JSON list of C-alpha atoms in Angstrom, two decimals:
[
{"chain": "A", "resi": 1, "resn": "UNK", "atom": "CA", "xyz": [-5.24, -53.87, -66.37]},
{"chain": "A", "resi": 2, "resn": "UNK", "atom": "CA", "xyz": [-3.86, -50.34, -67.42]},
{"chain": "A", "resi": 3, "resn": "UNK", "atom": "CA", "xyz": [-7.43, -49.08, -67.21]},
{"chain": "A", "resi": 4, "resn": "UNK", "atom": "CA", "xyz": [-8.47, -50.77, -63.69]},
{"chain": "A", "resi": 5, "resn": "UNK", "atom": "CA", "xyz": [-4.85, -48.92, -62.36]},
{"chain": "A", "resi": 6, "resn": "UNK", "atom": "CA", "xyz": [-6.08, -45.96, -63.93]},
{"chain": "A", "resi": 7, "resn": "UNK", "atom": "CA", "xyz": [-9.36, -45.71, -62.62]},
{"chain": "A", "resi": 8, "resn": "UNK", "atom": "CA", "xyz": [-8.30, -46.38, -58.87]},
{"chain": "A", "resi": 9, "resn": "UNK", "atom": "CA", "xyz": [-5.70, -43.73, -58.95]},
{"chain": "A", "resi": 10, "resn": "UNK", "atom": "CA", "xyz": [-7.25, -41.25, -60.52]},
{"chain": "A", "resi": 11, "resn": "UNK", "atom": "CA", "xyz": [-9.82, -41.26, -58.05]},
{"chain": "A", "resi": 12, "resn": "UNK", "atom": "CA", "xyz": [-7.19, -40.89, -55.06]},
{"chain": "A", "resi": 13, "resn": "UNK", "atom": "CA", "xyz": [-5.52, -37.47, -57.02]},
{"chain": "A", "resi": 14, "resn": "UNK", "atom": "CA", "xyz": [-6.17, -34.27, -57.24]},
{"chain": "A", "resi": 15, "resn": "UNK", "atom": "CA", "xyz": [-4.64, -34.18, -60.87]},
{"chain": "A", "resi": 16, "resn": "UNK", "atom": "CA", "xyz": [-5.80, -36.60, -62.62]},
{"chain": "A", "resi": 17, "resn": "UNK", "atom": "CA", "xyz": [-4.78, -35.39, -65.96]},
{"chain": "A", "resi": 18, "resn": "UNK", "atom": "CA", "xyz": [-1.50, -35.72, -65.07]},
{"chain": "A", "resi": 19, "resn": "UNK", "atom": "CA", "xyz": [-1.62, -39.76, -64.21]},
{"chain": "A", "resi": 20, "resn": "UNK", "atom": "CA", "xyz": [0.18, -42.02, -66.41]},
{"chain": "A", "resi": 21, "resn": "UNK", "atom": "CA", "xyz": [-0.10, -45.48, -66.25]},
{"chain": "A", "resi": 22, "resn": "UNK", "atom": "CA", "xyz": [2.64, -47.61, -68.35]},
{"chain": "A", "resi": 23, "resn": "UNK", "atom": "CA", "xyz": [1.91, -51.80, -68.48]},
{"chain": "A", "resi": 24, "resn": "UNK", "atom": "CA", "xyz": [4.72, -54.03, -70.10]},
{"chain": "A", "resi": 25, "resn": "UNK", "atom": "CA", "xyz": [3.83, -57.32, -69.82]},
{"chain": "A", "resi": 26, "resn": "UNK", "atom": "CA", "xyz": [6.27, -60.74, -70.21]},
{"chain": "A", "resi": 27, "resn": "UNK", "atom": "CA", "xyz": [6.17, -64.30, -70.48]},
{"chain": "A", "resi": 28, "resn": "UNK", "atom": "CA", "xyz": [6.45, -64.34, -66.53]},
{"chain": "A", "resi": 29, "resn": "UNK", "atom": "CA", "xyz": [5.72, -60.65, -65.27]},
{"chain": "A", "resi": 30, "resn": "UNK", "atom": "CA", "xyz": [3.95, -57.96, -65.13]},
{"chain": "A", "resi": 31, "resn": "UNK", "atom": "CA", "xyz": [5.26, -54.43, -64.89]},
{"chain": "A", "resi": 32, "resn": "UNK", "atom": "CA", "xyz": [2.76, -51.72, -64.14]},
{"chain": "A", "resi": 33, "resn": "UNK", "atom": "CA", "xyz": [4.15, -48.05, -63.37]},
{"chain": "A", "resi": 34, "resn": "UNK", "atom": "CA", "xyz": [2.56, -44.83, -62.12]},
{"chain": "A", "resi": 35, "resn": "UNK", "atom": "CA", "xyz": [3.65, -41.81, -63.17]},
{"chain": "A", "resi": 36, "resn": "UNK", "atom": "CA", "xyz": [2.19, -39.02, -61.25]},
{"chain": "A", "resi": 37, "resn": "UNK", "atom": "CA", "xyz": [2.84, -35.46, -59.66]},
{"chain": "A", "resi": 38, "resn": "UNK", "atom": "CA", "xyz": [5.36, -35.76, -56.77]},
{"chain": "A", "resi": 39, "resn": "UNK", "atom": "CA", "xyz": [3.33, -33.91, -54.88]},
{"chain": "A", "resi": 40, "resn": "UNK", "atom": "CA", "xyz": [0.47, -36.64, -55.34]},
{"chain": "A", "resi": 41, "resn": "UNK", "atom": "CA", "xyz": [3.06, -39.74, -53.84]},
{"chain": "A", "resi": 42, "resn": "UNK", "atom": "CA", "xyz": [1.42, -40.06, -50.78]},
{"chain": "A", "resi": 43, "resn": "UNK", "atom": "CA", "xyz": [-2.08, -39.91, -51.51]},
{"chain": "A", "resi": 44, "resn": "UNK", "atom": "CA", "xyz": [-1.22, -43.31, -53.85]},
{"chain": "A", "resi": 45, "resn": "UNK", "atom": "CA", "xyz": [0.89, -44.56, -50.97]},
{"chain": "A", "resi": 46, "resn": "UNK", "atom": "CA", "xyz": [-1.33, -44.18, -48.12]},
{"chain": "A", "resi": 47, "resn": "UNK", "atom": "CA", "xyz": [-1.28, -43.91, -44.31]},
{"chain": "A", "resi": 48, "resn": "UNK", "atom": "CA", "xyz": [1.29, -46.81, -43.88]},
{"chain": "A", "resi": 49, "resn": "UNK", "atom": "CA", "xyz": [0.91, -47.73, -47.46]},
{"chain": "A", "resi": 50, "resn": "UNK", "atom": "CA", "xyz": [-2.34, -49.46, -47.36]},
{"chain": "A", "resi": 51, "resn": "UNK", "atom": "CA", "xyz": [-3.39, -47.93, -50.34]},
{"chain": "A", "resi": 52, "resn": "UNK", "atom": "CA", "xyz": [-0.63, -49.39, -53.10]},
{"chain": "A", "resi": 53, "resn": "UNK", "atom": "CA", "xyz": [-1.06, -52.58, -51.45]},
{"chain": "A", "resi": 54, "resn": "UNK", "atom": "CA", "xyz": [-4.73, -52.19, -52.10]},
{"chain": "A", "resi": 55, "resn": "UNK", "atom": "CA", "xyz": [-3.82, -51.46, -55.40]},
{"chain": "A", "resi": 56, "resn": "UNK", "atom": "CA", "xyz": [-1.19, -54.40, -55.33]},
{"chain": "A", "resi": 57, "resn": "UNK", "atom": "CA", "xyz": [-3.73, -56.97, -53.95]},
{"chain": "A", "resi": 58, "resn": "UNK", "atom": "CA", "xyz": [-6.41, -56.05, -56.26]},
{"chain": "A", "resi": 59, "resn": "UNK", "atom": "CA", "xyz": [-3.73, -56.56, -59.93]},
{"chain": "A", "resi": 60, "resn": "UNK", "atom": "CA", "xyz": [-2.89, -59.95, -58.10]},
{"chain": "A", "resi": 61, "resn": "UNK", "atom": "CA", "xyz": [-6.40, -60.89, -57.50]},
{"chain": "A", "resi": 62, "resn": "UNK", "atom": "CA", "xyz": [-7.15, -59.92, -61.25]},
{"chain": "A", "resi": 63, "resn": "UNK", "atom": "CA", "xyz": [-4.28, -61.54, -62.74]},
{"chain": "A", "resi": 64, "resn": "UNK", "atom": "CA", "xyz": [-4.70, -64.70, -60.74]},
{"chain": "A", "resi": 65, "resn": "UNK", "atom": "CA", "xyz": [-6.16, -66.43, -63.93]},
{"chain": "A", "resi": 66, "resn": "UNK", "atom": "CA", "xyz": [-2.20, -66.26, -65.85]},
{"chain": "A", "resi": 67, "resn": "UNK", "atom": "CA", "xyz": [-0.11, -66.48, -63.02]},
{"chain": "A", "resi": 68, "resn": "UNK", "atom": "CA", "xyz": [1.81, -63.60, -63.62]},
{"chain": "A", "resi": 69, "resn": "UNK", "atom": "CA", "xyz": [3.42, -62.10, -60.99]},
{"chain": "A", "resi": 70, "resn": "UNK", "atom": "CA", "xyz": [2.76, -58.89, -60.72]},
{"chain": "A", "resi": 71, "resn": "UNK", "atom": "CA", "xyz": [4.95, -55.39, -60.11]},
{"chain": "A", "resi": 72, "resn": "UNK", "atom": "CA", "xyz": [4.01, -51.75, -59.19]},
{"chain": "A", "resi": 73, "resn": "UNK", "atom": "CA", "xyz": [6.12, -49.01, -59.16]},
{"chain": "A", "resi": 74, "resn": "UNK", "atom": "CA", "xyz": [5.41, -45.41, -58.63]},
{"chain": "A", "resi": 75, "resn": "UNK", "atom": "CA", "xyz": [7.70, -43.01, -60.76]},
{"chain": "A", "resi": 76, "resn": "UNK", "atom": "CA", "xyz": [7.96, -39.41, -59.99]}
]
């Protein structure tokens, strides 16, 4: 999962050296959190935020199989 969050934001950067993607997982949950540039926080975000719930949509769909729920965070 840290890899597939990776790969998608990285491609919606400038920077992507400076992406950081932290995953703690739980019995029930999982946390995912993207560390980026502040600058970058709207280019993860979107017009209207249709890309993080792209992003949000797509860890649901993938974690359907455990049924995990799932949490993103962006962290400047």
């Amino acid at each position: 999962m840290k890899q597939l969050v990776e790969t998608i934001v990285n491609e919606l950067v400038d920077n992507p050296e400076e992406v950081e993607v932290l995953v703690n997982e739980t019995d029930y949950e999982i946390f995912v959190s993207i560390k980026v540039n502040p600058k970058e926080i709207g280019k993860i975000i979107g017009k209207q935020g249709k890309n993080i719930n792209a992003i949000r949509n797509i860890l649901k769909s993938v974690n359907m199989p455990t049924r995990k729920k799932v949490s993103l965070e962006i962290i400047e």
